Amino acid sequence: MIWRVKLLAIMLVCIPIKLLPDTDSLTNIINNSKGPDRINARLEYAQLAAQTDFDGALQNTRIALEESLLLDNFGLAAKSQFQIAKIFIANHNRDSAEIYLNLALPLAKTQGEFNLISEIQIELGKSCQYRGDDIHAMQYYNEAIESAEKVDNHRLLGACYSSIGNIFRVLGAHDEALASIIRAKSNYELADFEEGAAWISYTLGRLYRNLGIINEAQKSFYESLNVYTTIAEVNGDSLGIALCLEQLGMLDLEQNNLEAANTTIQRALDIYTELQSVYGISNAWKNLGKIAYALGDYAKAKVLLQQSLDYKYQMDVLGLPGIYETMGMVLLAEDQWQAGIDTLKIGVDKAASNSQHQIQYNIYGRLAHAYEDNHNLSEALKYYKLQFGLQNLIVSNPVQFKLPELRGIYEMEQNRQQIKTLNQKNQIISLELVQQQMIQWGFSVGVIFLLIFSGLIYRKNRAIRAINKENETLIVKLQQEINQRRQAEKELKESDSLRELLLDIITHDLKNPVSTIYSMSEMAFDKFPENEYLEIIYLSSAKLLEVLKNTTFLSQATFGEQIPKEKLDLAELLNGIVKEYSGYLQEVEMDLELNIPKDLTITANPLIAEVFKNYISNALKYASEGKRIVIETLREENAIVICVKDFGKTIAKADRSAIFVRQTQLDGKKGGRGLGLAIVKRIATAHDGEAWLEPNLPVGNSFCIRIPL
């Protein structure tokens, strides 16, 4: 096997070659030394020159490979083949790179070069990933983890887990993606690898962006940008800066900040162009094309998208569906209806072949809307059904839809990690036992030594030891309490983070099916406006979409994040809420008076409506005997106070604060979970306001909220 590889490698290097000019110390070593020193110098030179002097770098590595094989130094031969592969990768030729990676791998294995083996397996995994072969990519990454673990190379372990997390992120498997990213972060920290930490922040930003968590995405991208900027100041490598700028620009685009998006992504394009990064340039063109489409500059959008498309076909099949999607929308906007439909269909086929289910889902929706706008309801319904069928796979588990092997590989890796963790624990326990024995032995020697001197000194020292032992016991107990408190705080913080992410994932996954129900019911109701059942479904789905939107805001409020605010007409807001409760008010025979001045505006998030809904709902449940509800406002110097007053039984003073605490109910009345007023308090806090209860004299209660102006 070795000689077969050797023969093939020599055949590959038998081409005209030339030495590079003597320009630095490396070429001096190349010209004046022999054997492994000269080979290593060639490889080091090739690594430095890969981007700027392709021919020179390739010639030196091929010479290094031939010299290694002539010396029967298969370790250096594998290293040379790997360096040739990296030169091709740097010049966007992964097909040629794979040939040398597959030659290098068996040689490296025969030499037990586990660092090199892991690096080769990672690059083979990336090649599979670029062409959409996630199964084989995952297998290579899993093998790379095993190789890196044998030499405790945490930097390579971080790279493996990061790549695995990226596979799951693209497939929409957010739980698995997050678990892999956390492992990558831990390994990069152990390796003290600053660039790895920056990459993890970037990857987390991509995950948060996929979930629509804008604030966290921006925070992660800026964290990554700061580290990459520091790195660039040291080594001049600004690729990480461009990656972060591109994602920040896309966040601006998604929030319709088109000018800011265009400026930021143009900055990224300038860096990509300077670095001659074809992949980066094609991505920037694609995103600038999206911005041009959003701005209505369809001619410019088509030019940019076509440029990106030409590059993507050469190296990035995963980028194709998004380009076809935008190109299709451009053609539809130009009234080239059939061309737009055909282009969207190409995009959806590309997404399906890559298992990019979220993009596939989005394009189905665009096709459905296009056919609906063209009054072809049968085709519109067809694509709504396809969208509906796909969403079950997206929500349940996109990894299972990809192939069962992907999850199997992931679970195998998890099991191996559990075994490794148990072995590490056993080693730690063994070390602790040895340490305890040494401490006991040392203590015994010390006691014997003290006894030699005299009985008086011994007695004195015995008393001191007793005091010290008591102090040590107190110190140990105190330290244990401190550690327990720290651990509890850490677990609470992690629990809050996981709860927040879980809520975001659930909300994100619910939006797709609810949006489909809303779109289809809207289309059906437009066709049959007299059908009461369709009207109820349509209005209910619209309401559910609003609830999901508010859930996102409530999550942000719950975990202390800033929530977006806007000018709201208070009278209009409250009138809408009262209308929702009109049927229930009639049922319990209660009147509701709304004493709100006209043209009174507040600066708040629409989520503020939940406060008044909770207050009114409580009055209907617990104060119906009072037969009246009154909503009034009080203008203060820097705030507005809104109170919902009932005329039922007055709540005791001792209970007025308690009812705003989660899972608190008075007298166990009327079921429920005791969450409503706790939510009210958090919403008020998120608005820098205050919620409270006071008596409504002579009888009843006044539930109030203060909102700063």
XYZ file of C-alpha atoms in Angstrom:
709
model
C 0.000 0.000 0.000
C 2.785 2.429 0.954
C 4.640 1.832 -2.315
C 1.448 2.270 -4.345
C 0.920 5.654 -2.707
C 4.604 6.490 -3.186
C 4.510 5.647 -6.900
C 1.361 7.691 -7.521
C 2.782 10.664 -5.598
C 6.045 10.631 -7.633
C 4.020 10.513 -10.844
C 2.082 13.571 -9.703
C 5.235 15.593 -9.008
C 7.062 14.719 -12.240
C 6.492 18.097 -13.876
C 8.893 20.974 -14.689
C 10.006 22.669 -11.453
C 12.163 25.587 -10.464
C 13.550 26.999 -7.240
C 12.282 30.325 -6.006
C 14.634 33.303 -5.899
C 16.661 33.745 -2.739
C 14.533 36.367 -1.050
C 14.641 35.465 2.660
C 16.081 33.092 5.237
C 13.823 30.233 4.151
C 15.222 30.182 0.632
C 18.721 30.259 2.157
C 17.894 27.070 4.066
C 16.385 25.563 0.907
C 19.540 26.290 -1.079
C 22.137 25.412 1.578
C 20.756 22.482 3.560
C 19.693 18.904 2.897
C 17.244 16.308 4.160
C 14.360 17.069 6.561
C 15.582 20.636 7.261
C 15.306 21.602 3.605
C 11.963 19.813 3.213
C 10.483 21.600 6.228
C 11.803 24.939 4.941
C 10.091 24.338 1.599
C 6.808 23.501 3.340
C 7.037 26.551 5.586
C 7.729 28.787 2.590
C 4.804 27.244 0.683
C 2.473 27.884 3.598
C 3.447 31.562 3.681
C 3.271 31.973 -0.103
C 0.044 30.025 -0.764
C -2.079 33.146 -1.283
C 0.434 35.393 -3.055
C 2.661 33.043 -5.074
C 0.596 30.013 -6.110
C 3.133 28.629 -8.618
C 6.099 29.066 -6.279
C 4.257 27.537 -3.332
C 3.087 24.572 -5.408
C 6.548 23.940 -6.869
C 8.205 23.912 -3.452
C 5.682 21.518 -1.925
C 5.947 19.150 -4.886
C 9.740 19.166 -4.596
C 9.380 18.578 -0.847
C 7.077 15.626 -1.563
C 9.531 14.045 -4.025
C 12.479 14.515 -1.629
C 10.465 13.007 1.263
C 9.555 9.923 -0.739
C 13.150 9.460 -1.913
C 14.214 9.527 1.765
C 11.373 7.098 2.669
C 10.242 9.736 5.179
C 6.515 9.060 4.954
C 5.665 11.470 7.753
C 7.101 14.387 5.774
C 5.547 12.983 2.588
C 2.103 13.085 4.202
C 2.802 16.588 5.460
C 3.853 17.652 1.935
C 0.718 16.208 0.358
C -1.417 17.962 2.945
C 0.379 21.257 2.197
C -0.294 20.817 -1.530
C -3.973 20.272 -0.706
C -4.045 23.462 1.384
C -2.528 25.446 -1.505
C -5.301 24.221 -3.807
C -7.897 25.029 -1.129
C -6.512 28.548 -0.776
C -6.995 28.934 -4.518
C -10.549 27.497 -4.472
C -9.737 24.190 -6.150
C -11.150 21.605 -3.781
C -11.323 18.849 -6.404
C -7.526 18.832 -6.771
C -7.156 19.301 -3.014
C -9.199 16.141 -2.325
C -6.825 14.034 -4.429
C -3.878 15.012 -2.218
C -5.891 14.780 1.009
C -6.813 11.187 0.170
C -3.163 10.435 -0.623
C -1.942 12.047 2.600
C -4.396 10.333 4.952
C -3.143 6.694 4.705
C 0.488 7.851 4.924
C -0.224 9.900 8.043
C -2.055 6.929 9.610
C 0.914 4.601 9.085
C 3.113 7.113 10.916
C 0.663 7.694 13.787
C 0.675 11.463 13.098
C -2.623 12.113 14.877
C -2.492 15.907 14.658
C -1.979 15.683 10.911
C -4.575 12.911 10.573
C -7.155 15.069 12.325
C -6.366 18.097 10.140
C -6.710 16.017 6.973
C -10.017 14.532 8.146
C -11.352 18.014 8.935
C -10.507 19.250 5.431
C -12.102 16.152 3.855
C -15.203 16.856 5.949
C -15.276 20.451 4.704
C -15.038 19.254 1.095
C -18.032 16.969 1.631
C -19.908 19.784 3.338
C -19.285 22.218 0.457
C -20.928 19.839 -2.004
C -23.867 19.158 0.346
C -22.794 15.659 1.492
C -23.477 16.168 5.198
C -23.436 12.453 6.059
C -19.854 11.864 4.935
C -18.837 15.262 6.319
C -20.142 14.229 9.743
C -18.284 10.905 9.507
C -15.000 12.671 8.747
C -15.520 15.160 11.607
C -16.284 12.300 13.980
C -13.080 10.502 12.932
C -11.163 13.776 13.309
C -12.431 14.073 16.885
C -11.094 10.592 17.702
C -7.696 11.477 16.214
C -7.443 14.844 18.014
C -8.454 13.294 21.350
C -5.491 10.907 21.194
C -3.112 13.877 21.400
C -5.383 16.230 23.424
C -5.404 18.809 20.623
C -8.199 21.071 21.837
C -7.810 23.510 18.954
C -8.621 20.766 16.429
C -11.417 19.444 18.662
C -12.902 22.928 18.685
C -12.746 23.047 14.883
C -14.519 19.665 14.621
C -17.361 20.576 16.957
C -17.722 23.977 15.314
C -18.119 22.340 11.884
C -20.631 19.819 13.243
C -22.591 22.670 14.812
C -22.649 24.440 11.457
C -24.135 21.355 9.760
C -26.934 21.192 12.325
C -27.488 24.972 12.145
C -27.963 24.888 8.373
C -30.411 21.984 8.740
C -32.350 23.903 11.396
C -31.554 21.407 14.199
C -30.971 24.140 16.750
C -30.618 21.954 19.870
C -27.849 19.820 18.348
C -26.205 22.922 16.862
C -26.111 24.651 20.252
C -24.691 21.563 22.008
C -21.881 21.286 19.433
C -21.093 25.005 19.567
C -20.813 24.874 23.370
C -18.344 21.969 23.088
C -16.336 23.869 20.492
C -16.217 26.894 22.803
C -14.958 24.787 25.731
C -12.172 23.260 23.645
C -11.057 26.591 22.180
C -10.896 28.008 25.713
C -8.741 25.061 26.837
C -6.458 25.700 23.857
C -6.394 29.441 24.637
C -7.160 29.941 20.945
C -8.392 33.517 20.524
C -9.405 33.142 16.891
C -11.441 30.053 17.791
C -13.343 32.026 20.432
C -14.094 34.690 17.825
C -15.370 32.033 15.436
C -17.672 30.581 18.101
C -19.192 34.020 18.781
C -19.711 34.350 15.028
C -21.340 30.888 14.824
C -23.632 31.682 17.751
C -24.615 34.872 15.951
C -25.561 32.809 12.884
C -27.657 30.503 15.081
C -29.431 33.410 16.789
C -30.029 35.036 13.400
C -31.634 31.823 12.129
C -33.937 31.917 15.152
C -34.776 35.596 14.618
C -33.236 36.662 17.959
C -31.876 39.953 16.623
C -30.426 41.424 19.825
C -28.427 38.302 20.703
C -27.266 37.898 17.100
C -25.957 41.466 16.982
C -24.275 41.048 20.351
C -22.492 37.861 19.216
C -21.377 39.365 15.891
C -19.980 42.473 17.591
C -18.123 40.310 20.142
C -16.598 38.355 17.271
C -15.832 41.542 15.315
C -13.914 43.027 18.256
C -11.695 39.937 18.568
C -11.105 39.680 14.824
C -10.178 43.371 14.717
C -7.548 42.788 17.420
C -6.217 39.762 15.525
C -6.018 41.762 12.281
C -3.943 44.436 14.008
C -1.386 41.735 14.860
C -1.255 39.543 11.746
C -3.048 41.617 9.116
C -5.683 38.930 8.471
C -8.986 40.792 8.076
C -11.148 37.905 6.793
C -12.945 37.566 10.144
C -13.807 41.274 10.062
C -15.440 40.840 6.641
C -17.453 37.815 7.816
C -18.867 39.743 10.789
C -19.611 42.875 8.751
C -21.494 40.765 6.214
C -23.723 39.243 8.907
C -24.350 42.600 10.587
C -25.344 43.948 7.183
C -27.803 41.086 6.736
C -29.350 41.869 10.122
C -29.825 45.448 8.928
C -31.442 44.132 5.736
C -33.824 41.902 7.687
C -34.831 44.934 9.769
C -35.307 46.969 6.548
C -32.374 49.304 7.338
C -31.396 49.184 3.683
C -28.845 52.015 3.517
C -26.997 50.743 6.582
C -27.069 47.206 5.156
C -25.681 48.362 1.808
C -22.842 50.332 3.459
C -21.838 47.491 5.785
C -21.858 44.739 3.161
C -19.975 46.991 0.712
C -17.254 47.299 3.391
C -17.162 43.502 3.603
C -16.909 43.257 -0.213
C -13.935 45.653 -0.201
C -12.102 43.410 2.273
C -12.968 40.235 0.352
C -11.711 41.848 -2.849
C -8.444 42.893 -1.202
C -7.986 39.332 0.104
C -9.034 37.842 -3.262
C -11.564 35.661 -1.433
C -13.775 34.344 -4.233
C -16.181 32.747 -1.750
C -16.539 35.996 0.184
C -16.936 38.101 -2.952
C -19.706 35.846 -4.269
C -21.556 36.045 -0.935
C -21.267 39.831 -0.835
C -22.580 40.114 -4.410
C -25.521 37.883 -3.499
C -26.414 40.000 -0.462
C -25.935 43.304 -2.290
C -28.272 41.886 -4.943
C -30.890 41.288 -2.249
C -30.520 44.884 -1.084
C -30.810 46.200 -4.649
C -34.032 44.180 -5.034
C -35.402 45.618 -1.782
C -34.535 49.133 -3.005
C -36.328 48.487 -6.326
C -33.160 48.635 -8.438
C -33.943 45.442 -10.350
C -31.346 45.902 -13.100
C -28.522 46.201 -10.572
C -29.924 43.290 -8.565
C -29.849 40.986 -11.621
C -26.241 41.889 -12.449
C -25.054 41.250 -8.886
C -27.001 38.014 -8.510
C -25.749 36.666 -11.846
C -22.136 37.448 -10.878
C -22.629 35.602 -7.602
C -24.326 32.696 -9.374
C -21.388 32.225 -11.754
C -18.998 31.931 -8.784
C -21.273 29.766 -6.625
C -21.598 27.057 -9.267
C -17.835 26.553 -9.024
C -17.570 26.005 -5.281
C -20.687 26.501 -3.133
C -23.853 24.588 -4.037
C -25.425 25.584 -0.713
C -25.482 29.227 -1.831
C -27.421 28.569 -5.051
C -31.027 28.287 -3.749
C -30.948 31.717 -2.080
C -29.705 33.357 -5.291
C -32.411 31.715 -7.400
C -35.022 32.751 -4.829
C -34.059 36.439 -5.022
C -33.577 36.319 -8.806
C -37.069 34.846 -9.152
C -38.555 37.648 -7.063
C -36.728 40.234 -9.194
C -38.185 38.752 -12.393
C -41.678 38.690 -10.893
C -41.280 42.353 -9.874
C -40.358 43.141 -13.506
C -43.588 41.405 -14.648
C -41.585 38.569 -16.196
C -44.022 36.186 -14.564
C -43.144 32.853 -16.187
C -39.395 33.480 -15.987
C -39.786 34.339 -12.299
C -41.798 31.170 -11.606
C -39.284 28.992 -13.468
C -36.383 30.549 -11.553
C -38.100 30.001 -8.198
C -38.693 26.360 -9.132
C -34.979 25.921 -9.888
C -34.254 27.385 -6.451
C -36.659 25.061 -4.665
C -35.183 22.028 -6.463
C -31.661 23.069 -5.450
C -32.778 23.569 -1.840
C -34.470 20.153 -1.793
C -31.356 18.408 -3.128
C -29.272 20.115 -0.404
C -31.864 19.390 2.330
C -32.103 23.155 2.995
C -35.673 22.797 4.226
C -36.169 26.321 5.536
C -35.223 27.874 2.168
C -37.358 25.252 0.433
C -40.260 26.209 2.708
C -39.779 29.920 1.966
C -39.733 29.411 -1.813
C -42.883 27.267 -1.649
C -44.533 30.247 0.054
C -43.319 32.642 -2.648
C -44.615 30.340 -5.399
C -47.980 30.050 -3.655
C -48.303 33.849 -3.359
C -47.213 34.331 -6.984
C -49.872 31.920 -8.265
C -52.459 33.466 -5.950
C -51.652 36.957 -7.291
C -52.039 35.518 -10.795
C -55.490 34.129 -9.788
C -54.365 30.532 -10.278
C -55.792 29.233 -7.001
C -55.318 25.531 -7.774
C -51.533 25.982 -8.192
C -51.424 28.277 -5.156
C -53.159 25.599 -3.081
C -50.692 22.986 -4.397
C -47.706 24.951 -3.085
C -49.425 25.766 0.197
C -49.928 22.013 0.659
C -46.266 21.353 -0.151
C -45.329 24.039 2.363
C -47.616 22.489 4.959
C -46.147 19.015 4.374
C -42.594 20.294 4.715
C -43.223 22.233 7.922
C -43.938 19.010 9.862
C -40.447 17.815 9.021
C -38.931 21.165 9.955
C -40.709 21.278 13.329
C -40.294 17.592 14.240
C -36.625 17.165 13.368
C -34.876 18.168 10.153
C -31.981 15.875 11.009
C -34.204 12.797 10.750
C -35.391 14.018 7.354
C -31.799 14.373 6.161
C -30.901 10.758 6.968
C -30.986 8.594 10.127
C -27.205 8.099 9.868
C -26.565 11.744 10.753
C -28.182 11.405 14.158
C -26.512 8.009 14.636
C -23.075 9.514 14.072
C -23.911 12.355 16.452
C -25.100 9.936 19.160
C -21.980 7.753 18.730
C -19.835 10.800 19.374
C -21.926 11.686 22.444
C -21.500 8.155 23.857
C -17.740 8.331 23.328
C -17.660 11.648 25.154
C -19.562 10.133 28.102
C -17.042 7.259 28.316
C -14.169 9.753 28.150
C -15.749 11.850 30.911
C -16.114 8.781 33.166
C -12.471 7.845 32.579
C -11.396 11.380 33.428
C -13.444 11.271 36.643
C -11.784 7.983 37.616
C -8.345 9.517 37.015
C -9.261 12.540 39.120
C -10.503 10.325 41.966
C -7.261 8.291 41.839
C -5.166 11.463 41.979
C -7.214 12.792 44.888
C -6.653 9.554 46.815
C -2.897 9.770 46.246
C -2.904 13.410 47.358
C -4.847 12.540 50.496
C -2.376 9.764 51.354
C 0.566 12.136 50.880
C -1.074 14.771 53.061
C -1.741 12.190 55.792
C 1.830 10.902 55.577
C 3.253 14.432 55.782
C 1.037 15.263 58.713
C 2.186 12.117 60.581
C 5.851 12.945 59.989
C 5.240 16.443 61.305
C 3.619 15.152 64.485
C 6.476 12.721 65.131
C 9.016 15.484 64.563
C 7.293 17.723 67.091
C 7.122 14.940 69.683
C 10.947 14.581 69.522
C 11.574 18.068 70.931
C 9.723 18.079 74.243
C 6.481 17.319 75.959
C 5.728 20.979 76.682
C 6.138 22.043 73.101
C 4.095 19.060 72.039
C 1.235 20.005 74.392
C 1.319 23.594 73.187
C 1.367 22.559 69.555
C -1.416 20.087 70.220
C -3.586 22.910 71.499
C -2.674 25.030 68.484
C -3.496 22.139 66.158
C -6.871 21.724 67.803
C -7.606 25.405 67.249
C -6.329 25.227 63.692
C -8.414 22.164 63.009
C -11.505 23.943 64.243
C -10.619 26.960 62.090
C -9.966 24.720 59.125
C -13.352 23.099 59.604
C -14.996 26.502 59.669
C -13.029 27.590 56.608
C -13.961 24.409 54.748
C -17.635 24.872 55.621
C -17.476 28.521 54.577
C -15.743 27.608 51.322
C -18.335 24.909 50.658
C -21.136 27.408 51.205
C -19.427 29.901 48.864
C -18.925 27.199 46.212
C -22.507 26.009 46.574
C -23.783 29.554 46.169
C -21.566 30.138 43.128
C -22.692 26.859 41.612
C -26.329 27.714 42.280
C -25.880 31.125 40.649
C -24.163 29.512 37.661
C -26.892 26.879 37.303
C -29.584 29.533 37.608
C -27.924 31.627 34.889
C -27.540 28.577 32.627
C -31.127 27.556 33.329
C -32.380 31.020 32.402
C -30.320 30.967 29.199
C -31.613 27.536 28.229
C -35.194 28.504 29.052
C -34.831 31.631 26.948
C -33.364 29.726 24.018
C -35.997 26.970 24.322
C -38.771 29.570 24.240
C -37.181 31.203 21.185
C -36.870 27.846 19.414
C -40.498 26.917 20.163
C -41.739 30.322 18.990
C -39.590 30.142 15.860
C -40.806 26.630 14.966
C -44.463 27.565 15.512
C -44.323 30.547 13.150
C -44.073 28.410 10.009
C -47.259 26.318 10.498
C -49.222 29.287 11.822
C -48.157 31.438 8.857
C -49.318 28.693 6.502
C -52.709 28.453 8.237
C -53.054 32.229 8.083
C -52.147 32.447 4.373
C -54.437 29.600 3.332
C -57.354 30.796 5.459
C -56.901 34.337 4.092
C -57.026 33.005 0.541
C -60.093 30.863 1.297
C -61.901 33.684 3.138
C -61.249 36.094 0.252
C -62.963 33.581 -2.054
C -65.829 32.756 0.363
C -66.296 35.883 2.524
C -69.744 34.774 3.691
C -68.421 31.603 5.344
C -68.397 32.231 9.128
C -66.179 29.252 9.873
C -63.478 30.479 7.493
C -63.726 33.934 9.039
C -63.166 32.500 12.513
C -60.159 30.451 11.329
C -58.709 33.479 9.515
C -59.125 35.868 12.448
C -57.909 33.284 14.967
C -54.758 32.527 12.970
C -54.062 36.259 12.678
C -54.472 36.523 16.437
C -52.141 33.541 16.976
C -49.449 35.200 14.850
C -49.769 38.276 17.036
C -49.461 36.106 20.155
C -46.242 34.548 18.807
C -44.842 37.995 18.102
C -45.719 39.077 21.648
C -44.148 35.885 23.003
C -40.808 36.967 21.565
C -41.152 40.379 23.201
C -42.238 38.765 26.479
C -39.173 36.508 26.392
C -36.961 39.570 26.007
C -38.774 41.333 28.849
C -38.566 38.263 31.093
C -34.816 37.945 30.710
C -34.080 41.639 31.152
C -33.406 42.533 27.527
C -34.373 45.796 25.853
C -37.611 45.539 23.861
C -38.466 47.787 20.894
C -40.943 50.601 21.595
C -43.126 52.790 19.403
C -45.739 55.537 19.679
C -49.145 54.035 20.534
C -52.557 55.748 20.647
C -53.762 54.738 24.112
C -57.472 55.238 23.405
C -57.268 53.192 20.213
C -55.337 50.448 22.010
C -57.825 50.217 24.898
C -60.883 50.390 22.635
C -59.559 47.393 20.722
C -59.075 45.451 23.962
C -62.560 46.341 25.247
C -64.039 45.116 21.960
C -62.350 41.730 22.515
C -64.063 41.384 25.893
C -67.491 42.691 24.835
C -69.039 39.215 24.628
C -67.795 38.200 28.074
C -68.931 41.496 29.582
C -72.455 40.842 28.327
C -72.347 37.282 29.606
C -71.541 38.336 33.197
C -73.696 41.485 32.902
C -70.910 43.952 33.648
C -70.369 47.471 32.277
C -66.983 48.870 31.305
C -66.385 52.631 31.280
C -63.420 53.986 29.353
C -62.418 57.453 30.585
C -59.407 58.131 28.352
C -58.663 61.526 26.765
C -58.322 61.584 22.992
C -54.919 61.902 21.296
C -53.079 60.529 24.329
C -49.998 58.640 23.106
C -47.550 56.484 25.024
C -44.128 55.151 24.026
C -44.376 51.402 24.521
C -44.163 47.985 22.934
C -47.516 46.573 21.699
C -46.959 43.931 24.386
C -48.262 46.548 26.863
C -51.760 45.472 25.810
C -51.245 42.272 27.829
C -51.180 44.368 31.010
C -54.678 45.749 30.447
C -55.991 42.362 29.284
C -54.785 40.799 32.538
C -56.303 43.574 34.630
C -59.683 43.363 32.857
C -59.655 39.549 32.942
C -59.051 39.584 36.717
C -61.927 42.011 37.247
C -64.257 39.755 35.227
C -63.172 36.647 37.149
C -63.014 37.942 40.710
C -65.126 41.114 40.907
C -68.180 40.363 38.761
C -70.434 41.085 41.725
C -69.427 44.753 41.468
C -71.057 44.965 38.006
C -68.679 47.717 36.846
C -65.135 48.208 35.516
C -63.690 51.694 35.025
C -60.451 52.512 33.183
C -58.973 55.924 33.992
C -55.706 57.798 33.458
C -53.728 60.199 35.612
C -51.124 62.512 34.076
C -47.962 62.969 36.145
C -44.985 65.209 35.403
C -42.905 62.561 33.626
C -45.283 59.615 33.382
C -48.807 58.482 32.694
C -50.695 56.237 35.142
C -53.471 53.963 33.837
C -55.749 52.240 36.363
C -58.344 49.498 35.882
C -60.855 49.766 38.738
C -63.332 47.128 39.880
C -66.024 47.277 42.580
C -65.780 43.778 44.018
C -64.294 42.600 47.299
C -61.278 44.697 48.332
C -58.038 42.688 48.487
C -56.343 42.809 51.894
C -53.277 45.038 52.241
C -51.051 42.075 53.148
C -51.862 40.369 49.828
C -51.471 43.337 47.465
C -47.782 42.769 46.730
C -47.942 38.986 46.847
C -50.343 38.632 43.911
C -47.686 40.010 41.562
C -45.445 37.056 42.465
C -45.423 34.040 40.133
C -47.769 31.118 41.046
C -49.550 33.162 43.734
C -53.348 32.985 43.945
C -55.658 34.162 46.698
C -57.968 31.572 48.258
C -57.299 29.171 45.352
C -60.014 30.735 43.231
C -60.993 30.076 39.625
C -58.055 27.825 38.574
C -55.165 29.189 36.525
C -51.430 29.130 37.231
C -50.937 32.474 38.920
C -48.841 33.856 36.077
C -50.905 36.794 34.795
C -49.913 39.505 37.257
C -46.321 38.221 37.427
C -46.163 38.785 33.659
C -47.688 42.255 34.149
C -44.910 43.149 36.575
C -42.193 42.034 34.137
C -43.746 43.963 31.260
C -43.896 47.075 33.435
C -40.241 46.623 34.412
C -39.259 46.232 30.740
C -40.865 49.659 30.141
C -38.976 51.191 33.101
C -42.367 51.464 34.754
C -44.181 50.089 37.783
C -47.274 47.929 38.385
C -49.195 47.877 41.658
C -52.556 47.420 43.359
C -54.344 49.886 45.629
C -57.874 49.914 47.135
C -60.696 51.518 45.155
C -62.523 53.242 47.996
C -65.067 52.625 49.378
C -65.037 49.120 47.882
C -63.058 47.360 45.169
C -59.551 47.387 43.747
C -57.523 49.611 41.446
C -54.874 47.831 39.335
C -52.413 50.416 38.013
C -49.366 50.776 35.789
C -47.064 53.768 35.481
C -45.368 54.304 32.087
C -42.673 56.968 31.666
C -43.354 59.585 28.992
